[in-house]
Amino acid sequence: SGEEQRPIEEEMTPHVLMFPFPIQGHMPPMLKLAELLSNVGLYVTFVNTEYSHRRFMHHSSALARLEQRPCFRFRTIPDGLPEDDPRPALHFMVIEESLRTRSRESYRELLTPTIGQDPDGWPPVSCVIADAVLPLALDVAEEVGIHVLIFRTGGACSFWAFHCIPELVKVGVLPFPEDANLDEIVSSVPGMEGFLRRRDLPSFCRDVKSSDNIFRLLKTVTTNAARAEAFIINTFESLEAPMLSHVRSLCPITYAVGPLHTFVKTSIPQNELDSSTNSVNMWEEDCDCIRWLDMKLDKSVVYVSFGSIAVLSREELMEFWQGLVDSGKQFLWVVRPDLVAGGSGEKDTIPEDIEEGTRQRGCIVGWAPQDEVLAHPAVGCFLTHSGWNSTLESVTRGVPMICWPFFTDQQVNSRFVSAVWKIGVDMKDKIGRSIVAETINNVMDGEGEELRRSTVEMAEAARISVEKGGSSYIDFLKLVQHIKSFCR
Ligand code: UDX
C-alpha cells in the first residue's frame, strides 16, 4: 500500500540501537533485522563487543558493506574479559556476567552520549532492540528511559518451554526423581501435553538445580520479553502458530518476523540489498566444499554440522565418523576447530585416521557456507544439533533433518521437528556407529521421501510468509510502525 512506501520525514526518523549477544548464533538474525530496518530508512546503531566485532569483520564482508551505508553504523564496547580469552560460546554465562558487571558504563554512554550531541549528527536513540539473553541491554535502556523491544533468536516452542519451567518446579515435575524414565510424557506444558517427554525438556532440566545461574538466565529471557514493550521472534506463523499464541498470552505484542535469513530484495519496500548479510561468520568459510558437492549426485550427500557451540567427546566424534562411513553414503562434515572437548582448538582436532578414512567418501571442513550447502541439490539430509538457525535454514531449503541436540533449546526444537512438524527424525541421547548408520540410511532411503515432502511444503510456507502480504512480512511492517510511533 502507499502507506508503507511513504518516505520518512527527516525530523521524525527513528534511531534504533541493536545489541545482540556476541556469539555466532545470535549475530546473523539480528544483523539481518538491522539491515531490513535500515532498508526502510531508519538509523541503525549496531553494538558488538570489540572481540566479536573483530572476528565477524575478519570473516564476513557483509559488515563492511553495511557500514558504508550513511545511516548504519557499528559501535563496539569491551566485554571485560582478558584479551587472550578464547571466549568459546559454551562459556556464554561467563560472557554474560562479564558484560553485565564490567560493560555497563560503556553501553550507557552509547545510549546517552555525554557530549550532548551525536558524533555523526544522528538523532538520539529512540529505541533499543535487545537480545533476550542479554539482560544488561534492557536494564540500562530502562534506567535511562529509552523504549525497549526484546529480540529472541530461538523459536516459539523453546521460548514457551523455558517459560513453563518454573511452573514445572512448582508442581514437582522438576527436578526429575532419581532414575527418572526420560521417555515419560510431561503433561504440564500447555500446548505440548501429548508429545513432550522428559528428555525433550531443555537439557539443563536434567541435572541443574533451580537456583543455578543458567536456570536464572533462561527465566530472565521470558520475564524480560514480557516486560518489554514488544517482543520480536525469528519464527513464522505457519510453523509455530499454536506456540505463538501461547507466547502472545505472555507477550501480547509479539512480532514473528522469521525466517529472517530468507527476506530478500523483493520482500520489503526500498530493500536495496539481497541476502548478502546471510554470510556472517566467526570462522573462515571453506568454499571448496561446494565444488566437492558439485561432483555428487542429487540428494546423495549427508551434511553434518553441530553448530557453533556444541562440543563432542573424542569417543562421540569417532562413533559419528564410523557411523557415517558405515552408512555407505557420501558426507560433508563440519568439524569446527573447537568441536572436540579438550582438543587444542587447532586443526589437529581431526584425528589422522578420520582424515584418511574420509578421503574415500567424505569431505571435512572447519566451517561451511551452510545456507549454500543446504541449498545444493546434492544434499539429501542434514545431521544437525537442532540449533534454531540451523533448523530454520534446513526448513527453508526443504532438507529433512536427523537431530542430535546438544543443549538448551535444542532438545525442544528436535522434538518439534520429529513429532510435530514431521520433517526429520530425533536421535537425541543416542550415540553409536550402528544407530548413526541406520538412521542415515532410513532418512536417505526409507522414510526420507515422506519427510522431504513435508519439509518442502514447510519451505514453501516459509517463503510465502516473508513475501508481500505474508505473516512475517506484515509483522515486520507493524514492527516498523511501532518503532516510528516512538518519534511522534
Ligand atoms: C545456539 C542455539 O541452539 C540456538 O537455537 C540459539 O538461538 C543460539 O545458540 P548454535 O550452536 O550457534 O546455536 O546453532 P544455530 O542456531 O544453528 O546457529 C549456527 C549458525 O552457524 C547457523 O546460522 C549456521 O548456518 C551457521 N554455520 C554453522 C555456518 O555458517 N557454517 C557452519 O559450518 C556451521
Coordinates of C-alpha atoms and ligand atoms in Angstrom, one line a residue:
S1 CA 0.0 0.0 0.0
G2 CA 1.0 3.7 -0.3
E3 CA 1.3 3.9 3.5
E4 CA 4.3 1.6 3.8
Q5 CA 6.1 3.4 0.9
R6 CA 5.9 6.9 2.2
P7 CA 9.3 8.4 2.8
I8 CA 10.0 9.2 6.4
E9 CA 10.5 12.8 7.2
E10 CA 13.9 13.7 8.5
E11 CA 13.0 15.1 11.8
M12 CA 10.9 12.0 12.6
T13 CA 13.4 9.4 11.6
P14 CA 13.7 6.9 14.4
H15 CA 17.1 5.7 15.6
V16 CA 17.3 2.1 16.6
L17 CA 20.1 0.7 18.7
M18 CA 20.5 -3.1 18.4
F19 CA 22.5 -5.2 20.8
P20 CA 23.0 -9.0 20.2
F21 CA 24.6 -11.5 22.5
P22 CA 28.1 -11.6 21.0
I23 CA 28.2 -15.2 19.7
Q24 CA 27.8 -16.8 16.2
G25 CA 24.1 -17.9 16.5
H26 CA 22.8 -14.5 17.6
M27 CA 24.6 -12.2 15.1
P28 CA 23.1 -13.1 11.7
P29 CA 19.4 -12.9 12.5
M30 CA 19.9 -9.6 14.4
L31 CA 22.1 -8.2 11.7
K32 CA 19.6 -9.2 9.1
L33 CA 16.8 -7.4 11.0
A34 CA 19.1 -4.4 11.4
E35 CA 19.6 -4.4 7.6
L36 CA 15.9 -4.5 7.0
L37 CA 15.3 -1.7 9.4
S38 CA 18.0 0.3 7.6
N39 CA 16.3 -0.5 4.3
V40 CA 13.1 1.2 5.3
G41 CA 15.1 4.3 6.2
L42 CA 15.7 4.1 10.0
Y43 CA 19.0 5.0 11.6
V44 CA 20.6 1.9 13.0
T45 CA 23.5 1.7 15.5
F46 CA 24.6 -1.9 15.9
V47 CA 26.5 -2.8 19.1
N48 CA 29.1 -5.5 19.1
T49 CA 31.8 -6.3 21.7
E50 CA 35.3 -5.4 20.5
Y51 CA 36.2 -9.1 20.3
S52 CA 33.2 -10.3 18.4
H53 CA 33.3 -7.4 16.0
R54 CA 36.9 -8.1 15.1
R55 CA 36.1 -11.8 14.4
F56 CA 32.9 -11.1 12.4
M57 CA 34.6 -8.3 10.5
H58 CA 37.5 -10.5 9.6
H59 CA 35.4 -13.4 8.2
S60 CA 32.4 -11.6 6.7
S61 CA 32.4 -8.9 4.1
A62 CA 28.7 -8.1 4.8
L63 CA 29.7 -5.9 7.8
A64 CA 31.9 -3.6 5.8
R65 CA 29.2 -3.3 3.2
L66 CA 26.6 -2.4 5.7
E67 CA 29.0 0.1 7.3
Q68 CA 29.1 2.1 4.1
R69 CA 25.5 3.0 4.4
P70 CA 25.1 6.5 5.6
C71 CA 22.5 5.6 8.3
F72 CA 24.1 2.4 9.5
R73 CA 27.0 2.2 12.0
F74 CA 28.7 -0.3 14.3
R75 CA 29.7 0.7 17.8
T76 CA 31.9 -1.6 20.0
I77 CA 32.3 -1.9 23.7
P78 CA 34.7 -4.0 25.7
D79 CA 33.4 -7.3 27.1
G80 CA 35.6 -7.1 30.2
L81 CA 37.4 -10.4 29.5
P82 CA 41.1 -10.8 29.2
E83 CA 42.5 -10.1 25.8
D84 CA 43.7 -13.7 25.3
D85 CA 40.5 -15.4 26.5
P86 CA 39.3 -17.6 23.6
R87 CA 35.7 -16.9 24.6
P88 CA 34.1 -20.2 23.5
A89 CA 30.4 -19.7 23.2
L90 CA 29.9 -22.6 25.5
H91 CA 31.1 -20.1 28.2
F92 CA 28.2 -17.8 27.4
M93 CA 27.4 -17.5 31.1
V94 CA 30.9 -16.1 31.7
I95 CA 30.5 -13.7 28.8
E96 CA 27.1 -12.6 30.0
E97 CA 28.3 -12.0 33.6
S98 CA 31.3 -10.0 32.4
L99 CA 29.2 -7.8 30.2
R100 CA 26.7 -7.2 33.0
T101 CA 29.3 -6.3 35.6
R102 CA 32.0 -4.6 33.5
S103 CA 30.5 -3.1 30.4
R104 CA 27.6 -1.2 31.8
E105 CA 29.2 2.2 31.6
S106 CA 30.4 1.8 28.0
Y107 CA 27.0 0.7 27.0
R108 CA 25.3 3.5 28.8
E109 CA 27.5 6.1 27.0
L110 CA 26.2 4.8 23.7
L111 CA 22.7 5.4 24.8
T112 CA 23.3 8.8 26.2
P113 CA 26.4 10.4 24.7
T114 CA 27.9 12.7 27.3
I115 CA 28.9 15.5 24.8
G116 CA 25.2 16.1 24.4
Q117 CA 25.5 15.7 20.6
D118 CA 25.8 12.6 18.5
P119 CA 29.2 12.5 16.8
D120 CA 27.6 11.8 13.4
G121 CA 24.7 14.3 13.9
W122 CA 22.2 11.5 14.3
P123 CA 19.0 11.9 16.4
P124 CA 19.1 10.4 19.9
V125 CA 18.4 6.7 20.2
S126 CA 14.6 6.2 20.1
C127 CA 14.5 2.5 21.0
V128 CA 16.8 -0.4 21.8
I129 CA 16.3 -3.9 20.4
A130 CA 17.9 -6.0 23.0
D131 CA 18.8 -9.7 22.7
A132 CA 16.6 -11.7 25.1
V133 CA 19.6 -13.4 26.7
L134 CA 21.3 -10.1 27.4
P135 CA 19.6 -8.5 30.5
L136 CA 22.1 -5.7 30.5
A137 CA 20.9 -4.4 27.2
L138 CA 17.4 -4.0 28.6
D139 CA 18.2 -2.9 32.1
V140 CA 20.4 0.1 31.2
A141 CA 18.0 1.2 28.5
E142 CA 15.1 1.2 31.0
E143 CA 17.3 3.1 33.5
V144 CA 17.9 5.9 31.0
G145 CA 14.3 5.9 29.9
I146 CA 14.6 4.5 26.4
H147 CA 11.9 2.2 24.8
V148 CA 13.0 -1.4 24.7
L149 CA 11.9 -4.2 22.4
I150 CA 13.2 -7.7 23.0
F151 CA 14.5 -10.0 20.3
R152 CA 14.7 -13.7 20.6
T153 CA 16.9 -15.7 18.2
G154 CA 15.3 -19.0 19.1
G155 CA 11.9 -20.4 18.3
A156 CA 8.5 -20.0 20.0
C157 CA 8.4 -23.7 21.1
S158 CA 11.6 -23.4 23.2
F159 CA 10.6 -20.0 24.5
W160 CA 7.3 -21.3 25.8
A161 CA 9.0 -24.3 27.3
F162 CA 11.5 -22.0 29.1
H163 CA 8.6 -20.0 30.4
C164 CA 6.9 -23.1 31.8
I165 CA 9.9 -24.4 33.7
P166 CA 9.3 -22.5 37.0
E167 CA 5.8 -23.9 36.9
L168 CA 7.2 -27.5 36.4
V169 CA 9.3 -26.9 39.5
K170 CA 6.2 -25.7 41.4
V171 CA 4.2 -28.8 40.5
G172 CA 7.0 -31.1 41.3
V173 CA 7.8 -32.3 37.7
L174 CA 11.3 -30.8 38.2
P175 CA 13.8 -31.7 39.4
F176 CA 13.4 -35.3 38.0
P177 CA 13.3 -38.1 40.5
E178 CA 16.4 -40.2 40.6
D179 CA 16.3 -43.0 38.0
A180 CA 13.6 -41.0 36.1
N181 CA 12.3 -42.6 33.0
L182 CA 13.2 -39.9 30.5
D183 CA 10.6 -41.2 28.0
E184 CA 7.8 -40.3 30.3
I185 CA 5.4 -37.7 29.0
V186 CA 5.4 -34.3 30.7
S187 CA 1.8 -33.2 30.6
S188 CA 2.0 -29.8 32.3
V189 CA 3.4 -27.7 29.5
P190 CA 0.3 -26.2 27.8
G191 CA 0.3 -26.9 24.1
M192 CA 2.8 -29.8 24.4
E193 CA 0.7 -32.2 26.6
G194 CA 0.6 -35.1 24.2
F195 CA 4.2 -35.4 23.0
L196 CA 6.7 -33.7 25.2
R197 CA 8.8 -36.2 27.1
R198 CA 11.2 -35.5 30.0
R199 CA 14.1 -35.9 27.6
D200 CA 12.7 -33.2 25.3
L201 CA 12.8 -30.5 28.0
P202 CA 15.9 -28.2 27.8
S203 CA 19.0 -30.1 28.7
F204 CA 19.7 -28.2 31.9
C205 CA 16.5 -29.6 33.4
R206 CA 18.2 -32.9 33.8
D207 CA 20.9 -32.0 36.3
V208 CA 20.7 -28.4 37.2
K209 CA 19.1 -27.0 40.3
S210 CA 16.6 -24.2 40.0
S211 CA 19.0 -22.0 41.9
D212 CA 21.7 -22.3 39.2
N213 CA 22.7 -19.4 37.1
I214 CA 21.6 -20.8 33.7
F215 CA 18.2 -21.5 35.2
R216 CA 18.0 -17.9 36.3
L217 CA 19.2 -16.5 33.0
L218 CA 16.7 -18.5 31.0
K219 CA 14.0 -17.3 33.3
T220 CA 15.1 -13.8 32.6
V221 CA 14.7 -14.4 28.9
T222 CA 11.0 -14.9 29.2
T223 CA 10.3 -12.4 32.0
N224 CA 12.2 -9.7 30.1
A225 CA 10.3 -10.4 27.0
A226 CA 7.1 -10.0 28.9
R227 CA 8.4 -6.8 30.5
A228 CA 9.4 -5.1 27.2
E229 CA 7.1 -3.0 25.1
A230 CA 7.2 -5.6 22.3
F231 CA 8.7 -9.0 21.5
I232 CA 10.3 -9.9 18.2
I233 CA 10.9 -13.5 17.4
N234 CA 12.6 -15.3 14.5
T235 CA 9.9 -17.7 13.5
F236 CA 6.8 -17.7 11.3
E237 CA 3.1 -18.4 11.8
S238 CA 2.8 -21.5 9.5
L239 CA 5.5 -23.2 11.5
E240 CA 4.6 -22.2 15.1
A241 CA 1.1 -20.7 15.2
P242 CA -0.1 -22.7 18.3
M243 CA 3.1 -21.9 20.2
L244 CA 3.0 -18.3 19.1
S245 CA -0.5 -17.9 20.6
H246 CA 0.9 -19.2 23.9
V247 CA 3.8 -16.7 23.6
R248 CA 1.3 -13.9 22.9
S249 CA -0.6 -14.8 26.1
L250 CA 2.6 -13.7 27.9
C251 CA 3.8 -11.0 25.4
P252 CA 0.7 -9.6 23.8
I253 CA 2.7 -7.6 21.2
T254 CA 4.8 -10.2 19.5
Y255 CA 6.1 -9.8 16.0
A256 CA 7.0 -13.1 14.3
V257 CA 9.3 -11.9 11.5
G258 CA 11.1 -15.1 10.6
P259 CA 12.8 -16.8 8.9
L260 CA 14.8 -13.6 8.7
H261 CA 17.6 -15.1 6.6
T262 CA 15.1 -15.6 3.7
F263 CA 14.0 -11.9 3.4
V264 CA 15.3 -10.9 0.1
K265 CA 15.5 -7.9 -2.3
T266 CA 11.9 -8.0 -3.3
S267 CA 10.4 -8.6 0.1
I268 CA 10.5 -5.2 1.7
P269 CA 10.0 -1.9 0.0
Q270 CA 13.2 0.1 -0.6
N271 CA 15.3 -3.0 0.2
E272 CA 18.4 -2.4 -1.8
L273 CA 20.4 -5.4 -0.8
D274 CA 19.8 -9.0 -1.4
S275 CA 20.6 -11.7 1.2
S276 CA 24.2 -10.6 1.4
T277 CA 24.2 -10.4 5.2
N278 CA 23.4 -14.1 5.4
S279 CA 27.0 -15.0 5.4
V280 CA 28.1 -13.6 8.8
N281 CA 30.7 -15.8 10.4
M282 CA 33.2 -16.0 13.2
W283 CA 35.1 -18.6 11.3
E284 CA 36.5 -18.7 7.8
E285 CA 34.1 -20.4 5.3
D286 CA 35.7 -23.2 3.3
C287 CA 34.0 -22.8 0.0
D288 CA 35.9 -25.7 -1.7
C289 CA 33.2 -28.0 -0.3
I290 CA 30.7 -26.5 -2.8
R291 CA 32.9 -27.7 -5.6
W292 CA 33.1 -31.1 -3.9
L293 CA 29.3 -31.1 -3.8
D294 CA 29.1 -30.2 -7.4
M295 CA 30.6 -33.5 -8.3
K296 CA 28.0 -35.5 -6.4
L297 CA 24.6 -36.9 -7.5
D298 CA 21.4 -35.2 -6.4
K299 CA 20.4 -36.0 -2.8
S300 CA 23.3 -38.3 -2.3
V301 CA 25.2 -36.4 0.5
V302 CA 24.6 -36.2 4.2
Y303 CA 25.5 -32.7 5.6
V304 CA 26.7 -32.9 9.2
S305 CA 27.2 -29.9 11.5
F306 CA 26.7 -29.4 15.2
G307 CA 26.6 -25.6 15.0
S308 CA 28.8 -23.1 16.8
I309 CA 28.7 -24.1 20.5
A310 CA 28.3 -27.9 20.9
V311 CA 31.3 -29.9 21.8
L312 CA 31.7 -33.7 21.4
S313 CA 33.9 -36.1 23.3
R314 CA 36.5 -37.8 21.2
E315 CA 34.5 -41.0 21.5
E316 CA 31.4 -39.4 20.2
L317 CA 33.3 -37.9 17.3
M318 CA 34.7 -41.4 16.4
E319 CA 31.2 -43.0 16.7
F320 CA 29.7 -40.4 14.3
W321 CA 32.6 -40.8 11.9
Q322 CA 32.4 -44.6 11.9
G323 CA 28.6 -44.4 11.5
L324 CA 28.9 -42.1 8.6
V325 CA 31.4 -44.4 6.9
D326 CA 29.3 -47.5 7.7
S327 CA 26.2 -45.8 6.2
G328 CA 27.9 -46.1 2.8
K329 CA 26.7 -42.5 2.0
Q330 CA 28.8 -39.5 0.9
F331 CA 29.1 -37.0 3.7
L332 CA 30.2 -33.4 4.2
W333 CA 31.1 -32.8 7.8
V334 CA 31.8 -29.5 9.6
V335 CA 34.5 -30.2 12.3
R336 CA 34.9 -26.8 13.9
P337 CA 38.4 -26.2 15.3
D338 CA 37.0 -26.3 18.8
L339 CA 34.4 -29.1 18.3
V340 CA 36.2 -31.7 20.4
A341 CA 36.2 -31.3 24.1
G342 CA 39.7 -31.0 25.4
G343 CA 41.2 -30.5 22.0
S344 CA 43.8 -27.9 21.4
G345 CA 41.4 -25.8 19.4
E346 CA 43.7 -26.1 16.4
K347 CA 43.1 -28.1 13.3
D348 CA 44.7 -31.2 14.8
T349 CA 41.2 -31.8 16.2
I350 CA 40.7 -34.2 13.3
P351 CA 42.4 -37.5 14.1
E352 CA 44.5 -38.7 11.2
D353 CA 42.7 -42.0 10.8
I354 CA 39.5 -40.0 10.3
E355 CA 41.1 -37.8 7.6
E356 CA 42.5 -40.9 5.9
G357 CA 39.3 -42.9 6.0
T358 CA 37.2 -39.9 4.9
R359 CA 39.0 -39.3 1.7
Q360 CA 37.1 -42.1 0.0
R361 CA 33.6 -40.8 0.8
G362 CA 33.6 -37.6 2.7
C363 CA 34.7 -34.1 2.9
I364 CA 35.6 -32.5 6.2
V365 CA 35.7 -28.7 6.6
G366 CA 36.3 -26.4 9.6
W367 CA 33.3 -24.1 8.7
A368 CA 31.0 -24.3 5.7
P369 CA 28.9 -21.8 3.9
Q370 CA 25.9 -23.5 5.4
D371 CA 23.0 -21.9 3.6
E372 CA 24.7 -22.6 0.3
V373 CA 25.3 -26.2 1.3
L374 CA 21.7 -26.8 2.3
A375 CA 20.6 -25.2 -1.0
H376 CA 22.8 -27.5 -3.0
P377 CA 20.9 -30.3 -4.9
A378 CA 23.5 -32.9 -3.8
V379 CA 22.5 -32.6 -0.1
G380 CA 19.9 -35.3 0.9
C381 CA 19.7 -34.7 4.6
F382 CA 21.1 -32.7 7.5
L383 CA 22.5 -34.3 10.6
T384 CA 22.2 -31.4 12.9
H385 CA 22.4 -30.4 16.6
S386 CA 19.0 -28.6 16.1
G387 CA 20.1 -25.1 16.8
W388 CA 17.3 -22.7 15.9
N389 CA 19.2 -21.1 13.0
S390 CA 20.1 -24.4 11.5
T391 CA 16.6 -25.7 11.9
L392 CA 15.2 -22.7 10.0
E393 CA 17.9 -23.0 7.3
S394 CA 17.1 -26.6 6.8
V395 CA 13.4 -26.0 6.7
T396 CA 13.7 -23.2 4.1
R397 CA 15.9 -25.3 1.9
G398 CA 13.5 -28.3 2.1
V399 CA 16.1 -30.6 3.6
P400 CA 14.9 -33.2 6.1
M401 CA 16.8 -33.5 9.4
I402 CA 18.4 -36.0 11.7
C403 CA 18.5 -34.3 15.0
W404 CA 21.2 -34.9 17.7
P405 CA 20.5 -32.0 20.1
F406 CA 23.3 -30.8 22.4
F407 CA 21.8 -28.4 24.9
T408 CA 19.3 -25.6 25.9
D409 CA 16.6 -25.1 23.3
Q410 CA 17.8 -27.9 21.0
Q411 CA 16.1 -30.7 22.9
V412 CA 12.7 -29.0 22.4
N413 CA 13.4 -28.0 18.8
S414 CA 14.2 -31.5 17.8
R415 CA 11.1 -32.9 19.4
F416 CA 9.0 -30.4 17.3
V417 CA 11.0 -31.3 14.1
S418 CA 10.1 -35.0 14.6
A419 CA 6.8 -35.3 16.4
V420 CA 5.0 -32.1 15.4
W421 CA 6.3 -30.9 12.0
K422 CA 7.4 -34.4 10.9
I423 CA 10.3 -33.0 8.9
G424 CA 13.0 -35.1 10.5
V425 CA 13.9 -37.8 13.0
D426 CA 15.1 -37.3 16.5
M427 CA 18.2 -39.2 17.5
K428 CA 18.6 -37.4 20.8
D429 CA 20.6 -39.1 23.6
K430 CA 21.6 -41.9 21.2
I431 CA 25.1 -42.5 20.2
G432 CA 26.9 -45.4 18.5
R433 CA 28.0 -46.2 15.0
S434 CA 25.2 -48.5 14.2
I435 CA 22.4 -46.2 15.2
V436 CA 24.1 -43.4 13.3
A437 CA 24.4 -45.5 10.1
E438 CA 20.9 -47.0 10.5
T439 CA 19.3 -43.6 10.9
I440 CA 21.1 -42.1 8.0
N441 CA 20.0 -44.9 5.7
N442 CA 16.5 -44.6 6.9
V443 CA 16.3 -40.9 6.2
M444 CA 18.3 -41.0 2.9
D445 CA 16.4 -44.0 1.5
G446 CA 13.5 -45.2 3.7
E447 CA 11.3 -42.6 5.4
G448 CA 13.2 -39.9 3.6
E449 CA 10.8 -39.3 0.7
E450 CA 7.9 -38.5 3.0
L451 CA 10.0 -36.3 5.3
R452 CA 11.3 -34.4 2.3
R453 CA 7.8 -33.8 1.1
S454 CA 6.7 -32.3 4.4
T455 CA 9.9 -30.2 4.5
V456 CA 9.4 -28.9 1.0
E457 CA 5.9 -27.9 1.9
M458 CA 7.1 -26.1 5.0
A459 CA 9.8 -24.4 2.9
E460 CA 7.0 -23.1 0.6
A461 CA 5.1 -21.8 3.6
A462 CA 8.2 -20.1 4.9
R463 CA 8.7 -18.4 1.5
I464 CA 5.2 -17.2 1.4
S465 CA 5.4 -15.8 5.0
V466 CA 8.2 -13.3 4.0
E467 CA 6.7 -12.3 0.7
K468 CA 4.4 -9.3 0.4
G469 CA 1.3 -10.0 2.3
G470 CA 2.8 -12.9 4.2
S471 CA 2.5 -13.1 8.0
S472 CA 6.2 -12.3 8.7
Y473 CA 6.2 -9.5 6.1
I474 CA 3.1 -7.9 7.7
D475 CA 4.6 -8.3 11.2
F476 CA 7.8 -6.6 10.0
L477 CA 5.8 -3.6 8.8
K478 CA 3.9 -3.5 12.0
L479 CA 7.2 -3.5 13.9
V480 CA 8.4 -0.6 11.8
Q481 CA 5.2 1.3 12.6
H482 CA 5.7 0.5 16.2
I483 CA 9.2 1.9 16.2
K484 CA 8.0 5.0 14.3
S485 CA 5.4 5.6 16.9
F486 CA 8.1 6.4 19.4
C487 CA 9.0 9.5 17.4
R488 CA 5.6 11.0 17.1
Ligands
UDX1 C1 22.6 -22.0 19.7 C2 21.1 -22.4 19.8 O1 20.9 -23.7 19.7 C3 20.2 -21.6 19.0 O2 18.9 -22.1 19.0 C4 20.3 -20.3 19.7 O3 19.4 -19.4 19.3 C5 21.7 -19.8 19.5 O4 22.6 -20.6 20.1 P1 24.3 -22.5 17.5 O5 25.1 -23.7 18.1 O6 25.0 -21.4 17.2 O7 23.1 -22.0 18.4 O8 23.4 -23.1 16.3 P2 22.5 -22.4 15.3 O9 21.4 -21.6 16.0 O10 22.1 -23.5 14.4 O11 23.4 -21.4 14.6 C6 24.6 -21.8 13.9 C7 24.8 -20.9 12.7 O12 26.1 -21.1 12.2 C8 23.8 -21.1 11.6 O13 23.3 -19.9 11.1 C9 24.6 -21.8 10.5 O14 24.3 -21.6 9.2 C10 26.0 -21.3 10.8 N1 27.0 -22.3 10.4 C11 27.2 -23.4 11.1 C12 27.8 -22.0 9.3 O15 27.6 -21.0 8.6 N2 28.7 -22.9 8.9 C13 29.0 -24.0 9.6 O16 29.9 -24.7 9.2 C14 28.2 -24.3 10.7

